[in-house]
Structure formats: C-alpha cells, structure tokens
C-alpha cells in the first residue's frame, strides 16, 4: 500500500479525509432483513480517517481506517422462535482497507456532483461480547457452539481478525478546488459467520459442560426464554450465509494541491457568482 501511494503521489493529488456515519450488521441476530431500515437492525456510530490519491481522470485510491460498533438482539426480532432464542451481542470493529473508486464523470468535466462506485479489500478485527447477570463476557473464548468439544461435527474456533470485501456507491459534492464532501453506502462482505458468535447448531449440553468454561458455555450457548436447553439437532443459526456489516456515511475530503495536481498546475479556483465550473486552465494538467 505504501509503495503504491508513494509511486503516484509525485504526480497526482494527495488528499486527507474524515468521515462519520452509522454502521449495522447483517446476520443471524437480525433475521438478515433485506430492508435498509427495520426494527431489528441496530445502528451504531462509526468514525473513519485516511488518505486518498487521484490515479487518473476518473479513478481514486483510498486507504482508510474504520472504527465502529455493531450489535444485534433477538428481543427485537419479528419471528417468535427468534425472540424465544433470546441471544444478543455487541462488538467493536476496527478495519483497515484499500479501495478503488471509479467516478461517473472525469475530474476534468466541470461538475460539482459526481457519482461513483467503489470496491476494495480490508482486514478487520472484531470481538463479540454479551452480558449475563450484569457481567460482560467475550464469547469467542467460551466456545458456545462446541468449539472445544473434541469429537463430533463442531465448528473450529474462529479467528477474530478476518478479511472483508467492501463494495459500495456514493456521490461527491465539489465545494471548491480543495474541499469535497461525499455521501456513500457500503456493504462489507466477510468470510465468517461468527461476527455475532452464532452460526451452526446447539452442541450437546453434557459435552459442552466438560469444556474449559463448561458451565458458562452452557449458559451462554442457550438463553432460551423457556429455560430448556434444546437437543443438539436444533439449529442455533444459519450456517449457509456469512455475516456482513454495512455503513452509511458522510465524509469531508481536503486536497491541499487541488483535486488533481501536476506540471503547470495553478491555484485552481472555482468561478465566482454561482458558476458550477472549474477554472479551465487548471483542469487535469497532468493528463493533457
């Protein structure tokens, strides 16, 4: 990443950005609703900071650090059986990602509004927790789905650092030569179904009680409202679909040398009196 940005920074514009917004997760504890706004989704704030470089007339690369919280609770579910399951979780997400943006219009076009699409790759850390009798527990070391049971078809202990693929859309608002504002939506596709610590089936309670944190594992594995631990054939989650998390955000970007800098570039000002156009003599000089 550093070599990439070092190579392009000599000719193209370096920018800095700061973003805020809301993030929510998609998984077993929100019924994987396809609706953007629904009663079972928990929206939490996030903060994002990073760098961006213009690579061409329509492309930019961004390197960003994301910090946010996600959560879910069966108490918000519409389905009766999910409410009966009575599970919940919270997790901090820290993500470092490299993304490539493609803009609908060239930077050389005198447009104040510029829609874009983007995709990339990131590495993120998560750590699902829950609260039992007023005490907060980290769920991964407990092995709630039988990860420490030596025999049988039980999932392996999942890793708390994983890879994700962010994909999204947005629109830029060019405020002046140096400042831009963007609004975006992104979904981060992950390769784990344990963002919420729920994925497969209930393990056998007798075998689970013999694991390193046996009594606690049994209590956190099943918190069903009827107080009855279900048979090991009962599904606890849906193992067919991986979890993901989505963000909706607004970001301010500052390019000290203007949107695109290069040889013979000047100060690059917008025309006054409400004109939507850039000063043409400063448009994309590095690409002329």
PDB file of C-alpha atoms in Angstrom:
ATOM      1  CA  UNK A   1       0.000   0.000   0.000  1.00  0.00           C
ATOM      2  CA  UNK A   2       2.784   2.443   0.920  1.00  0.00           C
ATOM      3  CA  UNK A   3       4.680   1.707  -2.299  1.00  0.00           C
ATOM      4  CA  UNK A   4       1.529   2.286  -4.341  1.00  0.00           C
ATOM      5  CA  UNK A   5       0.805   5.653  -2.760  1.00  0.00           C
ATOM      6  CA  UNK A   6       4.454   6.730  -2.903  1.00  0.00           C
ATOM      7  CA  UNK A   7       4.574   5.967  -6.621  1.00  0.00           C
ATOM      8  CA  UNK A   8       1.548   8.061  -7.530  1.00  0.00           C
ATOM      9  CA  UNK A   9       1.940  10.925  -5.066  1.00  0.00           C
ATOM     10  CA  UNK A  10       4.681  12.613  -7.055  1.00  0.00           C
ATOM     11  CA  UNK A  11       2.318  13.295  -9.971  1.00  0.00           C
ATOM     12  CA  UNK A  12      -1.191  13.232  -8.585  1.00  0.00           C
ATOM     13  CA  UNK A  13      -3.112  14.763  -5.745  1.00  0.00           C
ATOM     14  CA  UNK A  14      -2.827  13.598  -2.169  1.00  0.00           C
ATOM     15  CA  UNK A  15      -5.890  14.155  -0.013  1.00  0.00           C
ATOM     16  CA  UNK A  16      -6.964  13.633   3.576  1.00  0.00           C
ATOM     17  CA  UNK A  17     -10.422  12.642   4.741  1.00  0.00           C
ATOM     18  CA  UNK A  18     -12.522  12.360   7.871  1.00  0.00           C
ATOM     19  CA  UNK A  19     -15.883  10.602   7.887  1.00  0.00           C
ATOM     20  CA  UNK A  20     -18.703   9.748  10.270  1.00  0.00           C
ATOM     21  CA  UNK A  21     -21.920   7.797   9.941  1.00  0.00           C
ATOM     22  CA  UNK A  22     -23.817   4.743  11.119  1.00  0.00           C
ATOM     23  CA  UNK A  23     -22.973   1.056  10.797  1.00  0.00           C
ATOM     24  CA  UNK A  24     -25.110  -2.045  11.269  1.00  0.00           C
ATOM     25  CA  UNK A  25     -24.532  -5.753  10.903  1.00  0.00           C
ATOM     26  CA  UNK A  26     -26.372  -8.386   8.838  1.00  0.00           C
ATOM     27  CA  UNK A  27     -26.513 -11.825  10.405  1.00  0.00           C
ATOM     28  CA  UNK A  28     -28.399 -14.388  12.454  1.00  0.00           C
ATOM     29  CA  UNK A  29     -29.491 -11.953  15.169  1.00  0.00           C
ATOM     30  CA  UNK A  30     -31.319  -9.548  12.874  1.00  0.00           C
ATOM     31  CA  UNK A  31     -33.053 -12.126  10.651  1.00  0.00           C
ATOM     32  CA  UNK A  32     -30.893 -10.968   7.719  1.00  0.00           C
ATOM     33  CA  UNK A  33     -33.534  -8.431   6.717  1.00  0.00           C
ATOM     34  CA  UNK A  34     -33.140  -7.019   3.207  1.00  0.00           C
ATOM     35  CA  UNK A  35     -34.769  -3.741   4.280  1.00  0.00           C
ATOM     36  CA  UNK A  36     -32.405  -0.835   4.899  1.00  0.00           C
ATOM     37  CA  UNK A  37     -34.493   0.384   7.847  1.00  0.00           C
ATOM     38  CA  UNK A  38     -36.139  -2.273  10.016  1.00  0.00           C
ATOM     39  CA  UNK A  39     -36.989  -2.676  13.687  1.00  0.00           C
ATOM     40  CA  UNK A  40     -34.456  -5.463  14.227  1.00  0.00           C
ATOM     41  CA  UNK A  41     -31.412  -3.558  12.956  1.00  0.00           C
ATOM     42  CA  UNK A  42     -29.209  -1.810  15.493  1.00  0.00           C
ATOM     43  CA  UNK A  43     -27.497   1.318  14.134  1.00  0.00           C
ATOM     44  CA  UNK A  44     -24.255   2.420  15.794  1.00  0.00           C
ATOM     45  CA  UNK A  45     -21.891   5.337  15.042  1.00  0.00           C
ATOM     46  CA  UNK A  46     -18.556   4.976  13.273  1.00  0.00           C
ATOM     47  CA  UNK A  47     -15.508   7.136  12.550  1.00  0.00           C
ATOM     48  CA  UNK A  48     -13.250   6.846   9.508  1.00  0.00           C
ATOM     49  CA  UNK A  49      -9.969   8.608   8.677  1.00  0.00           C
ATOM     50  CA  UNK A  50      -7.482   8.154   5.881  1.00  0.00           C
ATOM     51  CA  UNK A  51      -5.744   9.227   2.675  1.00  0.00           C
ATOM     52  CA  UNK A  52      -6.800   9.330  -0.950  1.00  0.00           C
ATOM     53  CA  UNK A  53      -4.924   9.737  -4.267  1.00  0.00           C
ATOM     54  CA  UNK A  54      -6.246  10.541  -7.710  1.00  0.00           C
ATOM     55  CA  UNK A  55      -4.872   7.919 -10.105  1.00  0.00           C
ATOM     56  CA  UNK A  56      -6.452   9.175 -13.313  1.00  0.00           C
ATOM     57  CA  UNK A  57      -9.227  11.324 -14.666  1.00  0.00           C
ATOM     58  CA  UNK A  58     -11.923   9.146 -13.101  1.00  0.00           C
ATOM     59  CA  UNK A  59     -10.201   6.960 -10.522  1.00  0.00           C
ATOM     60  CA  UNK A  60      -9.023   7.398  -6.959  1.00  0.00           C
ATOM     61  CA  UNK A  61      -7.460   5.076  -4.400  1.00  0.00           C
ATOM     62  CA  UNK A  62      -8.251   5.424  -0.701  1.00  0.00           C
ATOM     63  CA  UNK A  63      -6.563   3.968   2.343  1.00  0.00           C
ATOM     64  CA  UNK A  64      -8.803   4.264   5.388  1.00  0.00           C
ATOM     65  CA  UNK A  65      -9.125   3.185   8.998  1.00  0.00           C
ATOM     66  CA  UNK A  66     -12.653   2.469  10.235  1.00  0.00           C
ATOM     67  CA  UNK A  67     -13.728   2.289  13.887  1.00  0.00           C
ATOM     68  CA  UNK A  68     -17.305   1.436  14.833  1.00  0.00           C
ATOM     69  CA  UNK A  69     -19.649  -0.758  16.839  1.00  0.00           C
ATOM     70  CA  UNK A  70     -22.209  -3.332  15.729  1.00  0.00           C
ATOM     71  CA  UNK A  71     -24.789  -5.288  17.678  1.00  0.00           C
ATOM     72  CA  UNK A  72     -27.898  -7.416  17.466  1.00  0.00           C
ATOM     73  CA  UNK A  73     -30.574  -8.811  19.774  1.00  0.00           C
ATOM     74  CA  UNK A  74     -33.299 -11.430  19.422  1.00  0.00           C
ATOM     75  CA  UNK A  75     -35.523  -9.257  21.598  1.00  0.00           C
ATOM     76  CA  UNK A  76     -36.008  -7.050  18.510  1.00  0.00           C
ATOM     77  CA  UNK A  77     -36.940  -9.946  16.212  1.00  0.00           C
ATOM     78  CA  UNK A  78     -40.282 -10.295  14.456  1.00  0.00           C
ATOM     79  CA  UNK A  79     -40.183 -14.115  14.403  1.00  0.00           C
ATOM     80  CA  UNK A  80     -41.436 -15.789  17.573  1.00  0.00           C
ATOM     81  CA  UNK A  81     -38.774 -18.509  17.626  1.00  0.00           C
ATOM     82  CA  UNK A  82     -36.001 -15.935  17.313  1.00  0.00           C
ATOM     83  CA  UNK A  83     -37.393 -13.994  20.252  1.00  0.00           C
ATOM     84  CA  UNK A  84     -37.544 -17.287  22.174  1.00  0.00           C
ATOM     85  CA  UNK A  85     -33.849 -17.917  21.361  1.00  0.00           C
ATOM     86  CA  UNK A  86     -33.034 -14.706  23.326  1.00  0.00           C
ATOM     87  CA  UNK A  87     -29.420 -14.193  22.200  1.00  0.00           C
ATOM     88  CA  UNK A  88     -27.645 -10.843  21.860  1.00  0.00           C
ATOM     89  CA  UNK A  89     -24.170  -9.485  21.144  1.00  0.00           C
ATOM     90  CA  UNK A  90     -22.079  -6.359  20.657  1.00  0.00           C
ATOM     91  CA  UNK A  91     -18.707  -5.935  19.003  1.00  0.00           C
ATOM     92  CA  UNK A  92     -16.204  -3.215  18.185  1.00  0.00           C
ATOM     93  CA  UNK A  93     -14.989  -3.342  14.573  1.00  0.00           C
ATOM     94  CA  UNK A  94     -11.596  -1.970  13.550  1.00  0.00           C
ATOM     95  CA  UNK A  95     -10.960  -2.134   9.826  1.00  0.00           C
ATOM     96  CA  UNK A  96      -8.066  -1.089   7.592  1.00  0.00           C
ATOM     97  CA  UNK A  97      -8.977  -1.142   3.911  1.00  0.00           C
ATOM     98  CA  UNK A  98      -7.634  -0.170   0.493  1.00  0.00           C
ATOM     99  CA  UNK A  99     -10.340   0.809  -2.009  1.00  0.00           C
ATOM    100  CA  UNK A 100     -10.516   1.876  -5.632  1.00  0.00           C
ATOM    101  CA  UNK A 101     -13.171   4.383  -6.730  1.00  0.00           C
ATOM    102  CA  UNK A 102     -14.457   4.901 -10.269  1.00  0.00           C
ATOM    103  CA  UNK A 103     -16.263   8.201 -10.930  1.00  0.00           C
ATOM    104  CA  UNK A 104     -19.051   8.664 -13.460  1.00  0.00           C
ATOM    105  CA  UNK A 105     -17.569  11.936 -14.707  1.00  0.00           C
ATOM    106  CA  UNK A 106     -13.970  12.844 -15.374  1.00  0.00           C
ATOM    107  CA  UNK A 107     -12.414  15.237 -12.902  1.00  0.00           C
ATOM    108  CA  UNK A 108     -11.777  17.432 -15.947  1.00  0.00           C
ATOM    109  CA  UNK A 109     -15.513  17.863 -16.512  1.00  0.00           C
ATOM    110  CA  UNK A 110     -16.763  20.910 -14.713  1.00  0.00           C
ATOM    111  CA  UNK A 111     -19.152  19.017 -12.435  1.00  0.00           C
ATOM    112  CA  UNK A 112     -19.963  19.791  -8.846  1.00  0.00           C
ATOM    113  CA  UNK A 113     -21.784  16.444  -8.439  1.00  0.00           C
ATOM    114  CA  UNK A 114     -20.008  13.224  -9.355  1.00  0.00           C
ATOM    115  CA  UNK A 115     -21.499   9.759  -8.595  1.00  0.00           C
ATOM    116  CA  UNK A 116     -19.070   6.903  -8.051  1.00  0.00           C
ATOM    117  CA  UNK A 117     -18.784   3.207  -7.305  1.00  0.00           C
ATOM    118  CA  UNK A 118     -16.026   1.518  -5.341  1.00  0.00           C
ATOM    119  CA  UNK A 119     -14.659  -1.828  -4.191  1.00  0.00           C
ATOM    120  CA  UNK A 120     -11.614  -2.997  -2.324  1.00  0.00           C
ATOM    121  CA  UNK A 121     -10.217  -5.262   0.346  1.00  0.00           C
ATOM    122  CA  UNK A 122      -9.714  -4.848   4.063  1.00  0.00           C
ATOM    123  CA  UNK A 123      -8.532  -6.535   7.223  1.00  0.00           C
ATOM    124  CA  UNK A 124     -10.764  -6.115  10.265  1.00  0.00           C
ATOM    125  CA  UNK A 125     -10.776  -7.131  13.918  1.00  0.00           C
ATOM    126  CA  UNK A 126     -13.919  -7.938  15.900  1.00  0.00           C
ATOM    127  CA  UNK A 127     -14.683  -9.458  19.290  1.00  0.00           C
ATOM    128  CA  UNK A 128     -18.319 -10.357  20.072  1.00  0.00           C
ATOM    129  CA  UNK A 129     -19.419  -9.911  23.681  1.00  0.00           C
ATOM    130  CA  UNK A 130     -22.627 -10.336  25.648  1.00  0.00           C
ATOM    131  CA  UNK A 131     -23.916  -9.590  29.137  1.00  0.00           C
ATOM    132  CA  UNK A 132     -25.154 -12.259  31.575  1.00  0.00           C
ATOM    133  CA  UNK A 133     -26.393 -11.293  35.046  1.00  0.00           C
ATOM    134  CA  UNK A 134     -24.757  -7.889  34.708  1.00  0.00           C
ATOM    135  CA  UNK A 135     -21.344  -9.284  33.736  1.00  0.00           C
ATOM    136  CA  UNK A 136     -19.817  -8.758  30.289  1.00  0.00           C
ATOM    137  CA  UNK A 137     -18.249 -11.828  28.613  1.00  0.00           C
ATOM    138  CA  UNK A 138     -16.155 -12.247  25.486  1.00  0.00           C
ATOM    139  CA  UNK A 139     -17.883 -15.006  23.538  1.00  0.00           C
ATOM    140  CA  UNK A 140     -15.127 -16.425  21.321  1.00  0.00           C
ATOM    141  CA  UNK A 141     -13.009 -17.948  24.159  1.00  0.00           C
ATOM    142  CA  UNK A 142     -16.110 -19.606  25.665  1.00  0.00           C
ATOM    143  CA  UNK A 143     -16.884 -21.854  22.669  1.00  0.00           C
ATOM    144  CA  UNK A 144     -20.680 -21.543  22.717  1.00  0.00           C
ATOM    145  CA  UNK A 145     -21.157 -23.861  19.726  1.00  0.00           C
ATOM    146  CA  UNK A 146     -18.875 -26.621  20.989  1.00  0.00           C
ATOM    147  CA  UNK A 147     -15.565 -25.437  19.576  1.00  0.00           C
ATOM    148  CA  UNK A 148     -13.686 -27.095  22.470  1.00  0.00           C
ATOM    149  CA  UNK A 149     -15.519 -30.419  22.215  1.00  0.00           C
ATOM    150  CA  UNK A 150     -13.013 -32.940  20.923  1.00  0.00           C
ATOM    151  CA  UNK A 151     -15.355 -35.155  18.932  1.00  0.00           C
ATOM    152  CA  UNK A 152     -18.279 -34.656  16.580  1.00  0.00           C
ATOM    153  CA  UNK A 153     -19.068 -32.176  13.851  1.00  0.00           C
ATOM    154  CA  UNK A 154     -18.377 -28.930  15.681  1.00  0.00           C
ATOM    155  CA  UNK A 155     -17.044 -25.676  14.194  1.00  0.00           C
ATOM    156  CA  UNK A 156     -13.425 -24.701  14.674  1.00  0.00           C
ATOM    157  CA  UNK A 157     -12.550 -21.789  16.935  1.00  0.00           C
ATOM    158  CA  UNK A 158     -12.998 -18.751  14.701  1.00  0.00           C
ATOM    159  CA  UNK A 159     -10.349 -16.066  14.288  1.00  0.00           C
ATOM    160  CA  UNK A 160     -11.058 -12.521  15.474  1.00  0.00           C
ATOM    161  CA  UNK A 161      -9.063 -10.948  12.635  1.00  0.00           C
ATOM    162  CA  UNK A 162     -10.550 -11.544   9.204  1.00  0.00           C
ATOM    163  CA  UNK A 163     -10.607 -10.282   5.613  1.00  0.00           C
ATOM    164  CA  UNK A 164     -13.554  -8.384   4.146  1.00  0.00           C
ATOM    165  CA  UNK A 165     -14.529  -7.038   0.734  1.00  0.00           C
ATOM    166  CA  UNK A 166     -16.153  -3.557   0.828  1.00  0.00           C
ATOM    167  CA  UNK A 167     -18.389  -2.688  -2.141  1.00  0.00           C
ATOM    168  CA  UNK A 168     -20.466   0.463  -2.428  1.00  0.00           C
ATOM    169  CA  UNK A 169     -21.809   3.542  -4.181  1.00  0.00           C
ATOM    170  CA  UNK A 170     -21.854   7.254  -3.426  1.00  0.00           C
ATOM    171  CA  UNK A 171     -21.802  10.794  -4.732  1.00  0.00           C
ATOM    172  CA  UNK A 172     -19.236  13.599  -4.424  1.00  0.00           C
ATOM    173  CA  UNK A 173     -20.090  17.247  -3.902  1.00  0.00           C
ATOM    174  CA  UNK A 174     -17.256  19.537  -5.021  1.00  0.00           C
ATOM    175  CA  UNK A 175     -17.322  22.509  -2.624  1.00  0.00           C
ATOM    176  CA  UNK A 176     -14.310  24.276  -4.162  1.00  0.00           C
ATOM    177  CA  UNK A 177     -10.940  23.332  -5.627  1.00  0.00           C
ATOM    178  CA  UNK A 178      -9.625  21.944  -2.347  1.00  0.00           C
ATOM    179  CA  UNK A 179     -12.659  20.661  -0.426  1.00  0.00           C
ATOM    180  CA  UNK A 180     -15.127  17.926  -1.310  1.00  0.00           C
ATOM    181  CA  UNK A 181     -17.968  16.236   0.503  1.00  0.00           C
ATOM    182  CA  UNK A 182     -19.198  12.729  -0.223  1.00  0.00           C
ATOM    183  CA  UNK A 183     -22.104  10.571   0.888  1.00  0.00           C
ATOM    184  CA  UNK A 184     -21.755   6.812   0.496  1.00  0.00           C
ATOM    185  CA  UNK A 185     -23.192   3.398   1.274  1.00  0.00           C
ATOM    186  CA  UNK A 186     -21.019   0.286   1.522  1.00  0.00           C
ATOM    187  CA  UNK A 187     -21.507  -3.334   2.433  1.00  0.00           C
ATOM    188  CA  UNK A 188     -18.519  -5.241   3.825  1.00  0.00           C
ATOM    189  CA  UNK A 189     -18.730  -8.877   2.743  1.00  0.00           C
ATOM    190  CA  UNK A 190     -16.887 -11.095   5.217  1.00  0.00           C
ATOM    191  CA  UNK A 191     -15.710 -14.697   5.178  1.00  0.00           C
ATOM    192  CA  UNK A 192     -17.009 -15.567   8.641  1.00  0.00           C
ATOM    193  CA  UNK A 193     -20.435 -16.429  10.043  1.00  0.00           C
ATOM    194  CA  UNK A 194     -19.337 -15.696  13.605  1.00  0.00           C
ATOM    195  CA  UNK A 195     -19.465 -11.912  13.695  1.00  0.00           C
ATOM    196  CA  UNK A 196     -22.314 -12.459  16.193  1.00  0.00           C
ATOM    197  CA  UNK A 197     -20.933 -15.765  17.623  1.00  0.00           C
ATOM    198  CA  UNK A 198     -23.955 -17.586  16.125  1.00  0.00           C
ATOM    199  CA  UNK A 199     -23.717 -19.927  13.157  1.00  0.00           C
ATOM    200  CA  UNK A 200     -24.465 -23.649  13.428  1.00  0.00           C
ATOM    201  CA  UNK A 201     -26.419 -25.849  15.876  1.00  0.00           C
ATOM    202  CA  UNK A 202     -26.686 -26.176  19.635  1.00  0.00           C
ATOM    203  CA  UNK A 203     -23.966 -28.556  20.881  1.00  0.00           C
ATOM    204  CA  UNK A 204     -24.738 -31.381  23.273  1.00  0.00           C
ATOM    205  CA  UNK A 205     -25.075 -29.725  26.693  1.00  0.00           C
ATOM    206  CA  UNK A 206     -23.403 -32.623  28.529  1.00  0.00           C
ATOM    207  CA  UNK A 207     -20.334 -32.489  26.303  1.00  0.00           C
ATOM    208  CA  UNK A 208     -20.329 -28.684  26.391  1.00  0.00           C
ATOM    209  CA  UNK A 209     -20.299 -28.677  30.199  1.00  0.00           C
ATOM    210  CA  UNK A 210     -16.990 -30.578  30.117  1.00  0.00           C
ATOM    211  CA  UNK A 211     -15.163 -27.919  28.073  1.00  0.00           C
ATOM    212  CA  UNK A 212     -12.729 -25.428  29.736  1.00  0.00           C
ATOM    213  CA  UNK A 213     -15.513 -22.970  30.627  1.00  0.00           C
ATOM    214  CA  UNK A 214     -18.234 -25.607  30.707  1.00  0.00           C
ATOM    215  CA  UNK A 215     -20.892 -24.111  32.983  1.00  0.00           C
ATOM    216  CA  UNK A 216     -20.553 -20.640  31.443  1.00  0.00           C
ATOM    217  CA  UNK A 217     -20.538 -22.121  27.922  1.00  0.00           C
ATOM    218  CA  UNK A 218     -23.855 -23.877  28.576  1.00  0.00           C
ATOM    219  CA  UNK A 219     -25.423 -20.683  29.951  1.00  0.00           C
ATOM    220  CA  UNK A 220     -24.276 -18.548  27.019  1.00  0.00           C
ATOM    221  CA  UNK A 221     -24.966 -21.154  24.342  1.00  0.00           C
ATOM    222  CA  UNK A 222     -28.677 -21.360  25.146  1.00  0.00           C
ATOM    223  CA  UNK A 223     -30.527 -18.487  26.769  1.00  0.00           C
ATOM    224  CA  UNK A 224     -33.952 -19.595  25.601  1.00  0.00           C
ATOM    225  CA  UNK A 225     -36.817 -17.970  27.444  1.00  0.00           C
ATOM    226  CA  UNK A 226     -38.390 -21.329  28.342  1.00  0.00           C
ATOM    227  CA  UNK A 227     -35.203 -22.325  30.231  1.00  0.00           C
ATOM    228  CA  UNK A 228     -34.903 -25.654  28.373  1.00  0.00           C
ATOM    229  CA  UNK A 229     -31.634 -26.491  26.615  1.00  0.00           C
ATOM    230  CA  UNK A 230     -32.554 -27.768  23.113  1.00  0.00           C
ATOM    231  CA  UNK A 231     -31.306 -31.054  21.565  1.00  0.00           C
ATOM    232  CA  UNK A 232     -28.104 -30.915  19.522  1.00  0.00           C
ATOM    233  CA  UNK A 233     -30.124 -31.348  16.312  1.00  0.00           C
ATOM    234  CA  UNK A 234     -31.732 -27.892  16.704  1.00  0.00           C
ATOM    235  CA  UNK A 235     -30.242 -25.121  14.590  1.00  0.00           C
ATOM    236  CA  UNK A 236     -28.821 -22.192  16.550  1.00  0.00           C
ATOM    237  CA  UNK A 237     -28.086 -20.113  13.439  1.00  0.00           C
ATOM    238  CA  UNK A 238     -27.902 -20.312   9.657  1.00  0.00           C
ATOM    239  CA  UNK A 239     -24.540 -21.697   8.592  1.00  0.00           C
ATOM    240  CA  UNK A 240     -25.286 -21.185   4.886  1.00  0.00           C
ATOM    241  CA  UNK A 241     -24.779 -17.397   4.912  1.00  0.00           C
ATOM    242  CA  UNK A 242     -21.806 -15.419   6.172  1.00  0.00           C
ATOM    243  CA  UNK A 243     -22.295 -12.284   8.241  1.00  0.00           C
ATOM    244  CA  UNK A 244     -21.560  -8.798   6.915  1.00  0.00           C
ATOM    245  CA  UNK A 245     -21.669  -5.206   8.098  1.00  0.00           C
ATOM    246  CA  UNK A 246     -22.885  -2.106   6.262  1.00  0.00           C
ATOM    247  CA  UNK A 247     -22.123   1.590   6.614  1.00  0.00           C
ATOM    248  CA  UNK A 248     -23.860   4.805   5.608  1.00  0.00           C
ATOM    249  CA  UNK A 249     -21.593   7.815   5.943  1.00  0.00           C
ATOM    250  CA  UNK A 250     -20.667  11.371   5.093  1.00  0.00           C
ATOM    251  CA  UNK A 251     -17.033  12.352   4.549  1.00  0.00           C
ATOM    252  CA  UNK A 252     -15.127  15.607   4.131  1.00  0.00           C
ATOM    253  CA  UNK A 253     -12.012  15.481   1.894  1.00  0.00           C
ATOM    254  CA  UNK A 254      -9.218  18.038   1.659  1.00  0.00           C
ATOM    255  CA  UNK A 255      -6.794  18.057  -1.289  1.00  0.00           C
ATOM    256  CA  UNK A 256      -4.019  20.599  -0.494  1.00  0.00           C
ATOM    257  CA  UNK A 257      -2.978  20.902  -4.173  1.00  0.00           C
ATOM    258  CA  UNK A 258      -6.472  20.791  -5.600  1.00  0.00           C
ATOM    259  CA  UNK A 259      -8.329  17.755  -6.879  1.00  0.00           C
ATOM    260  CA  UNK A 260      -5.643  16.911  -9.441  1.00  0.00           C
ATOM    261  CA  UNK A 261      -2.171  18.401  -9.424  1.00  0.00           C
ATOM    262  CA  UNK A 262       0.666  18.068 -11.876  1.00  0.00           C
ATOM    263  CA  UNK A 263       3.015  20.047 -14.030  1.00  0.00           C
ATOM    264  CA  UNK A 264       1.995  23.628 -14.752  1.00  0.00           C
ATOM    265  CA  UNK A 265      -0.976  23.477 -12.379  1.00  0.00           C
ATOM    266  CA  UNK A 266      -2.064  26.730 -10.796  1.00  0.00           C
ATOM    267  CA  UNK A 267      -4.157  27.569  -7.766  1.00  0.00           C
ATOM    268  CA  UNK A 268      -7.255  26.090  -9.361  1.00  0.00           C
ATOM    269  CA  UNK A 269     -10.237  28.178  -8.248  1.00  0.00           C
ATOM    270  CA  UNK A 270     -13.924  27.899  -8.992  1.00  0.00           C
ATOM    271  CA  UNK A 271     -15.507  30.728 -10.912  1.00  0.00           C
ATOM    272  CA  UNK A 272     -17.491  33.102  -8.806  1.00  0.00           C
ATOM    273  CA  UNK A 273     -21.125  34.220  -8.975  1.00  0.00           C
ATOM    274  CA  UNK A 274     -22.516  30.736  -8.573  1.00  0.00           C
ATOM    275  CA  UNK A 275     -20.843  29.238 -11.625  1.00  0.00           C
ATOM    276  CA  UNK A 276     -20.549  25.458 -11.453  1.00  0.00           C
ATOM    277  CA  UNK A 277     -17.313  25.392 -13.445  1.00  0.00           C
ATOM    278  CA  UNK A 278     -13.678  24.975 -12.506  1.00  0.00           C
ATOM    279  CA  UNK A 279     -11.039  27.359 -13.764  1.00  0.00           C
ATOM    280  CA  UNK A 280     -10.256  25.602 -17.053  1.00  0.00           C
ATOM    281  CA  UNK A 281      -6.579  26.448 -17.113  1.00  0.00           C
ATOM    282  CA  UNK A 282      -6.085  24.235 -14.045  1.00  0.00           C
ATOM    283  CA  UNK A 283      -8.062  21.209 -15.218  1.00  0.00           C
ATOM    284  CA  UNK A 284      -6.140  17.914 -15.274  1.00  0.00           C
ATOM    285  CA  UNK A 285      -2.792  19.382 -16.373  1.00  0.00           C
ATOM    286  CA  UNK A 286      -1.005  16.110 -15.609  1.00  0.00           C
ATOM    287  CA  UNK A 287      -3.115  14.351 -18.242  1.00  0.00           C
ATOM    288  CA  UNK A 288      -3.104  16.941 -21.089  1.00  0.00           C
TER     289      UNK A 288
END
